[in-house]
mmCIF file of C-alpha atoms and ligand atoms in Angstrom:
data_model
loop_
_atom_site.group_PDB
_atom_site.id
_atom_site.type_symbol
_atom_site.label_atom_id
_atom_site.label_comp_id
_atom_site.label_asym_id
_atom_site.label_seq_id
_atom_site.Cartn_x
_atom_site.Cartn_y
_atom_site.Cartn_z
ATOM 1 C CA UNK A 541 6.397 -22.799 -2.073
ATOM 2 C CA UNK A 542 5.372 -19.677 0.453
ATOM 3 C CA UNK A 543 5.662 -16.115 0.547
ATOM 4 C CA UNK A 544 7.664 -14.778 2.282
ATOM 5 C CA UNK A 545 8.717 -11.003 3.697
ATOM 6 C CA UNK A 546 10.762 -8.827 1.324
ATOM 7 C CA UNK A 547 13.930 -7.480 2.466
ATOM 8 C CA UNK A 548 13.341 -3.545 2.840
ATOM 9 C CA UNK A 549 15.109 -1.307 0.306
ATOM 10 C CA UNK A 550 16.460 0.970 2.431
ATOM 11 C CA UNK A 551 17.495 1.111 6.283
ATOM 12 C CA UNK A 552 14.222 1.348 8.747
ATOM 13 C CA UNK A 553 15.939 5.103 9.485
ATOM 14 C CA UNK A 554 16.426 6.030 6.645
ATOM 15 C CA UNK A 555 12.635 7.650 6.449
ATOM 16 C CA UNK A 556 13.181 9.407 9.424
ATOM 17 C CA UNK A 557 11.978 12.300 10.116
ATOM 18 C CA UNK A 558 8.966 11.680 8.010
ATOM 19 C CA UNK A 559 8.283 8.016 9.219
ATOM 20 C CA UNK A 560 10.565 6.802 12.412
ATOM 21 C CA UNK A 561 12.568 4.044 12.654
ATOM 22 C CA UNK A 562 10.621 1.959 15.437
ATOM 23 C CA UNK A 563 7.368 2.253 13.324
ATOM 24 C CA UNK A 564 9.030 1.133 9.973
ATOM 25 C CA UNK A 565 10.760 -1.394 12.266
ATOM 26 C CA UNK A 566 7.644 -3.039 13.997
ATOM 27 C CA UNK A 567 5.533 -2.959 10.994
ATOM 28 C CA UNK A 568 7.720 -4.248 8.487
ATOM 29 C CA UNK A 569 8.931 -7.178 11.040
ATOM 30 C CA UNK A 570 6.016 -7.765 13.090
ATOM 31 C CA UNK A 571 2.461 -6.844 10.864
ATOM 32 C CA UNK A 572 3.844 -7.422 7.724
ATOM 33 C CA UNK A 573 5.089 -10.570 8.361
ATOM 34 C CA UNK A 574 1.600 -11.991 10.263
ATOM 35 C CA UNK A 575 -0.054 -10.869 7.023
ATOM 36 C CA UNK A 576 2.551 -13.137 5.350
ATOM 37 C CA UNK A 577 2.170 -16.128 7.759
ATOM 38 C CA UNK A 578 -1.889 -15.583 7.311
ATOM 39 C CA UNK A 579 -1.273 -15.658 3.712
ATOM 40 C CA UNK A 580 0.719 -19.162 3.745
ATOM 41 C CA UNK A 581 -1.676 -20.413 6.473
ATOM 42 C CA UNK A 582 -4.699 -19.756 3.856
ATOM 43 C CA UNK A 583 -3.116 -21.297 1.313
ATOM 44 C CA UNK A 584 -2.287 -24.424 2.887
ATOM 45 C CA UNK A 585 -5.659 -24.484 4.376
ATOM 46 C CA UNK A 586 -7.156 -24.158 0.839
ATOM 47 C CA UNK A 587 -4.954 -26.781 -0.599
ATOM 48 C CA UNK A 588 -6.107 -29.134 2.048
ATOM 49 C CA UNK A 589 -9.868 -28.930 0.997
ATOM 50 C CA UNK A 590 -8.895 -29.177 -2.548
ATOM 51 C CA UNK A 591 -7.456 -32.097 -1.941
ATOM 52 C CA UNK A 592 -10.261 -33.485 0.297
ATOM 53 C CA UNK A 593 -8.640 -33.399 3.668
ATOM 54 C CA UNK A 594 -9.708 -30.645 4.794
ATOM 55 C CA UNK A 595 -13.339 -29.230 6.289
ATOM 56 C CA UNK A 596 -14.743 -27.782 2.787
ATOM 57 C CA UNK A 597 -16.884 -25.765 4.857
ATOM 58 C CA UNK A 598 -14.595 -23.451 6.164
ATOM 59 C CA UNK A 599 -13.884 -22.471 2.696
ATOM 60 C CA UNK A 600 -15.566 -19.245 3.039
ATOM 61 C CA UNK A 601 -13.662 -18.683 6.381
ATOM 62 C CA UNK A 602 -10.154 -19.432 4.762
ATOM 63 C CA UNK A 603 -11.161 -17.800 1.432
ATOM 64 C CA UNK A 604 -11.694 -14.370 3.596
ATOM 65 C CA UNK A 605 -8.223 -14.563 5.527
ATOM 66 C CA UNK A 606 -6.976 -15.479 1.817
ATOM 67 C CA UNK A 607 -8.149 -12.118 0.224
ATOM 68 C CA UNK A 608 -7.305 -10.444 4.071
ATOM 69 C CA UNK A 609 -4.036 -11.536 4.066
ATOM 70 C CA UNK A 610 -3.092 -11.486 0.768
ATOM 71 C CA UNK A 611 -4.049 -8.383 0.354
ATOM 72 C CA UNK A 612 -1.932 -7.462 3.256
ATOM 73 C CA UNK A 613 0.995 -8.618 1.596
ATOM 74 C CA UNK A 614 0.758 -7.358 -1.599
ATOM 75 C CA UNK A 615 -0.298 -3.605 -0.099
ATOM 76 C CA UNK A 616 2.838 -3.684 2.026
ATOM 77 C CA UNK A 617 4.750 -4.676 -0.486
ATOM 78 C CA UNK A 618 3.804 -1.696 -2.474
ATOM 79 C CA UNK A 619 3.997 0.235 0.337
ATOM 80 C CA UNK A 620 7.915 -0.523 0.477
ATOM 81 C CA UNK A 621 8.903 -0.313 -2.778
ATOM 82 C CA UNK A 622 7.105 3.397 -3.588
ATOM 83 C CA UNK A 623 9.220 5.006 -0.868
ATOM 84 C CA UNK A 624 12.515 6.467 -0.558
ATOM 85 C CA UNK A 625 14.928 8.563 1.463
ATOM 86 C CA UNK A 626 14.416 11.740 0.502
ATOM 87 C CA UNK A 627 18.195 11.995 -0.184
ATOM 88 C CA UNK A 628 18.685 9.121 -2.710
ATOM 89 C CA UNK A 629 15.308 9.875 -4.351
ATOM 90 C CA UNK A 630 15.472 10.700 -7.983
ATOM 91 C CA UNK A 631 12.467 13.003 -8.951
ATOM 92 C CA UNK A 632 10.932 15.711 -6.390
ATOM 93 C CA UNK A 633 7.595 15.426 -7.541
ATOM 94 C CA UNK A 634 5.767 12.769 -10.632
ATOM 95 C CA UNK A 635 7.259 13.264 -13.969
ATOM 96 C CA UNK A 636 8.191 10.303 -16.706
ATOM 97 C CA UNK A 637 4.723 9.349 -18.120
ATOM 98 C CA UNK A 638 3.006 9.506 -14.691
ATOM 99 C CA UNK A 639 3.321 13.370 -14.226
ATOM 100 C CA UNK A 640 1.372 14.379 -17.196
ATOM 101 C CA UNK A 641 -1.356 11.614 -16.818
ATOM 102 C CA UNK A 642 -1.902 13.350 -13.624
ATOM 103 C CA UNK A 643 -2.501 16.625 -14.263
ATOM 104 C CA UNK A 644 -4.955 15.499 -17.185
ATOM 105 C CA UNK A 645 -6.437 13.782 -14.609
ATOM 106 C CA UNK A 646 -6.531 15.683 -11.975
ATOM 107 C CA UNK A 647 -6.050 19.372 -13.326
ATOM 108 C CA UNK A 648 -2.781 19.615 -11.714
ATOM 109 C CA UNK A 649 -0.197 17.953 -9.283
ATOM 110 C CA UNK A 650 -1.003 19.965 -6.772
ATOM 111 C CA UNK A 651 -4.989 19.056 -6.923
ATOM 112 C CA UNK A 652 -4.071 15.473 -7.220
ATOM 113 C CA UNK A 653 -2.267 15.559 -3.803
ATOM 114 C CA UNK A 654 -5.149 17.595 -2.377
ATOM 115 C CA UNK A 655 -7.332 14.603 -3.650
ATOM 116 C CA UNK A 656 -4.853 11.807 -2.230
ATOM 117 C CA UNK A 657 -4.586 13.393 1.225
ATOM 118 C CA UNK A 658 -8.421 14.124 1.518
ATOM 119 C CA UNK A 659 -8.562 10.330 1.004
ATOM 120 C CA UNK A 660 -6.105 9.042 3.089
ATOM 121 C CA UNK A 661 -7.803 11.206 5.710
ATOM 122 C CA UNK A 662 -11.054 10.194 5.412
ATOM 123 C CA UNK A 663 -10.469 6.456 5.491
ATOM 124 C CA UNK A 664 -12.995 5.299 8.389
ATOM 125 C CA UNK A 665 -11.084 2.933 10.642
ATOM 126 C CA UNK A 666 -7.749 1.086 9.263
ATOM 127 C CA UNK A 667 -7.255 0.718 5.594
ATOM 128 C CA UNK A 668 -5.218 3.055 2.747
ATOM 129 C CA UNK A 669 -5.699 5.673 -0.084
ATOM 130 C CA UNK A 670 -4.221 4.919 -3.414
ATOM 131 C CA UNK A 671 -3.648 5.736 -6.804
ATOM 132 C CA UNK A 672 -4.422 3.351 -9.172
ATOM 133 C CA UNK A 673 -4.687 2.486 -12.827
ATOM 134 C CA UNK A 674 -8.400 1.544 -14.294
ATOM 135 C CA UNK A 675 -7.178 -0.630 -17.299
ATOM 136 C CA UNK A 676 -11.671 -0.081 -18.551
ATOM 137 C CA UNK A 677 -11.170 3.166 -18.731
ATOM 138 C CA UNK A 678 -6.882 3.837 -19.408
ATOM 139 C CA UNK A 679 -7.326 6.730 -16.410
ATOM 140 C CA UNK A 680 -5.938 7.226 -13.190
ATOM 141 C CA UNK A 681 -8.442 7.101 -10.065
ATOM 142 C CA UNK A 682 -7.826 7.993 -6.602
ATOM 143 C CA UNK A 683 -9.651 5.478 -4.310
ATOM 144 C CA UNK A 684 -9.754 4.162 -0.348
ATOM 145 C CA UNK A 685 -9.463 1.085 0.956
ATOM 146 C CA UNK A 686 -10.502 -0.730 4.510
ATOM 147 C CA UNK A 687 -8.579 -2.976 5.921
ATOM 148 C CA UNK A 688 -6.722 -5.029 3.275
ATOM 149 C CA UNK A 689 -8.867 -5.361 0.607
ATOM 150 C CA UNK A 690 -12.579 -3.714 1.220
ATOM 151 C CA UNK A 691 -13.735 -1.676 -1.379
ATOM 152 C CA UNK A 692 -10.950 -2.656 -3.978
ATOM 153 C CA UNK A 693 -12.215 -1.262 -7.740
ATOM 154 C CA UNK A 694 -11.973 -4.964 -9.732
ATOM 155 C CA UNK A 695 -9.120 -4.739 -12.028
ATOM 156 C CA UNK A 696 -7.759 -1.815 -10.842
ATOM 157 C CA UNK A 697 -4.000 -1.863 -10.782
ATOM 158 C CA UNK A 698 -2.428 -0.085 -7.514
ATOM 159 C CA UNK A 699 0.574 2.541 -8.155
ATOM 160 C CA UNK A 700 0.595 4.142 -4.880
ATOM 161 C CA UNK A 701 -0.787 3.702 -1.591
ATOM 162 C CA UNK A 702 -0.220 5.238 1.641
ATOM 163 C CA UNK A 703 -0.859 2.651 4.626
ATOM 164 C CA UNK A 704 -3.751 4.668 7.030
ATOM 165 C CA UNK A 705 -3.918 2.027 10.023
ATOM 166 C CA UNK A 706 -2.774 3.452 13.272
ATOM 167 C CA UNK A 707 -0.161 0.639 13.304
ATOM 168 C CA UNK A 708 1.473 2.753 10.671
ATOM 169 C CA UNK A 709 2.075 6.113 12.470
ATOM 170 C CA UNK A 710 0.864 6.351 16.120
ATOM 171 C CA UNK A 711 3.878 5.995 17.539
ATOM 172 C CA UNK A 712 4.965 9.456 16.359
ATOM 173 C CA UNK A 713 2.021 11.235 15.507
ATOM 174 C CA UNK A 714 -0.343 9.768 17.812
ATOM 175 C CA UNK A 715 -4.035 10.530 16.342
ATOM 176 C CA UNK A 716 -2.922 13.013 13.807
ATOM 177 C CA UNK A 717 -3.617 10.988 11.002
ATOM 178 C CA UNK A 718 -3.024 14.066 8.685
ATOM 179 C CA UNK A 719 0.724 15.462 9.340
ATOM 180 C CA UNK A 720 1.519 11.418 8.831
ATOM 181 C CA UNK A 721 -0.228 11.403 5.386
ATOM 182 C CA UNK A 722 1.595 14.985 4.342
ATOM 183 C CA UNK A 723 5.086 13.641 5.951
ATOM 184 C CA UNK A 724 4.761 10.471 3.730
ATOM 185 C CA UNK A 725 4.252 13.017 0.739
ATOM 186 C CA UNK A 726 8.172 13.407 1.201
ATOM 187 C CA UNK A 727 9.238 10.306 1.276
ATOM 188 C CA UNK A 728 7.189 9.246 -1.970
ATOM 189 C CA UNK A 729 9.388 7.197 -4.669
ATOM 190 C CA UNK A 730 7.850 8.980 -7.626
ATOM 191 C CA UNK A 731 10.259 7.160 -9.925
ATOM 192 C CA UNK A 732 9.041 3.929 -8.910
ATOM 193 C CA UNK A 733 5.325 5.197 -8.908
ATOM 194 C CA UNK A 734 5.999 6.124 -12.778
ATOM 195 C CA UNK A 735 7.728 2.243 -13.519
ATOM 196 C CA UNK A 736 3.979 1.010 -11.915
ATOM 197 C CA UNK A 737 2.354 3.611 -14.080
ATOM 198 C CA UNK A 738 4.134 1.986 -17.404
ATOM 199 C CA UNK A 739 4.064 -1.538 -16.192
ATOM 200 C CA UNK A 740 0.330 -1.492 -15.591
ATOM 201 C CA UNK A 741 -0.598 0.895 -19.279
ATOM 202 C CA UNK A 742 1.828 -1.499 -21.029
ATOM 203 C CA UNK A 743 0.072 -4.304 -19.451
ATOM 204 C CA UNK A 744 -3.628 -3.300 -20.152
ATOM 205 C CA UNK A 745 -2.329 -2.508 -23.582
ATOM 206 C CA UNK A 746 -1.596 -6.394 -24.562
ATOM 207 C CA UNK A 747 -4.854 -7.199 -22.671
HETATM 208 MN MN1 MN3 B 1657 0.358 -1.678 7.737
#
């Protein structure tokens, strides 16, 4: 069995004017999938020591490009999934069971995306901002990545993440990181950010 790239729920335009086409394009066809032919490369590599064939080791090597890769998938994946044309998106802003957890959280919605952008930012070098559920503590935390996987809280469950390499947006917005991260605040999938939200609570609840 390998992973392999998720078909896009929506058109690679269909983000535009917020994200263009020929950046959703290239990194959904060409960087997403490398992180999903490291991925299977890893795991066969891994599988090949397990079963003695391979060099044992380079099990620290392949265990890296593992967590590098993999993490690469899975973050892209999210990535996907919590956006939407603005036009066939069902909620303007968090509400279900997310909005409220929020503004406990954060005071209010708008404080929350102050927090998000100031993240997304601030990441030094390539990585992401997200949102995630602590399943310790039942409470929302805003937190950075680097690269793929760097600085990842243990157990934290990712709801939304906003993808902060250059890959992602220099084609249209060159080195201004910031009007990328508030242009991606329109094209957020709150609906689907709230189904994470449940998932993950009704998850950590059977825990
Ligand atoms: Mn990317």
């Amino acid at each position: 069995m390998a992973f392999t790239l998720p078909k896009l729920p929506y058109a690679y335009d269909a983000l535009e004017p917020h994200i263009d086409a020929k950046t959703m394009e290239i990194h959904h066809t060409k960087h997403h999938q490398g992180y999903v032919n490291g991925l299977n490369k890893a795991v066969r590599e891994l599988r090949r020591i397990a079963e003695g064939d391979g060099d044992a080791s380079l099990t620290k090597h392949w265990a890296r490009e593992l967590a590098f890769h993999g993490g690469g998938h899975i973050n892209h994946t999210l990535f996907w999934y919590t956006m939407a044309p603005e036009a066939g998106r069902t909620q303007r802003e968090p509400t279900g069971e997310l909005g409220p957890a929020l503004r406990e959280t954060f005071g209010s919605l708008e404080n929350f995306r102050r927090v998000f952008l100031a993240a997304a930012d601030a990441v030094e070098g390539s990585g992401w901002a997200w949102l995630m559920f602590d399943p310790v503590s039942g409470g929302l935390l805003v937190t950075q990545m680097e690269k793929q996987q760097d600085l990842y809280v243990t157990g934290a469950v990712p709801l939304m993440g906003v993808d902060v390499w250059e890959h992602a947006y220099y084609l249209k917005y060159q080195n201004r990181r910031s009007d990328y991260t508030k242009a991606y605040w329109n094209v957020v999938n709150w609906a689907a950010v709230d189904a994470m939200y449940i998932a993950a609570r009704g998850a950590a609840s059977r825990m």
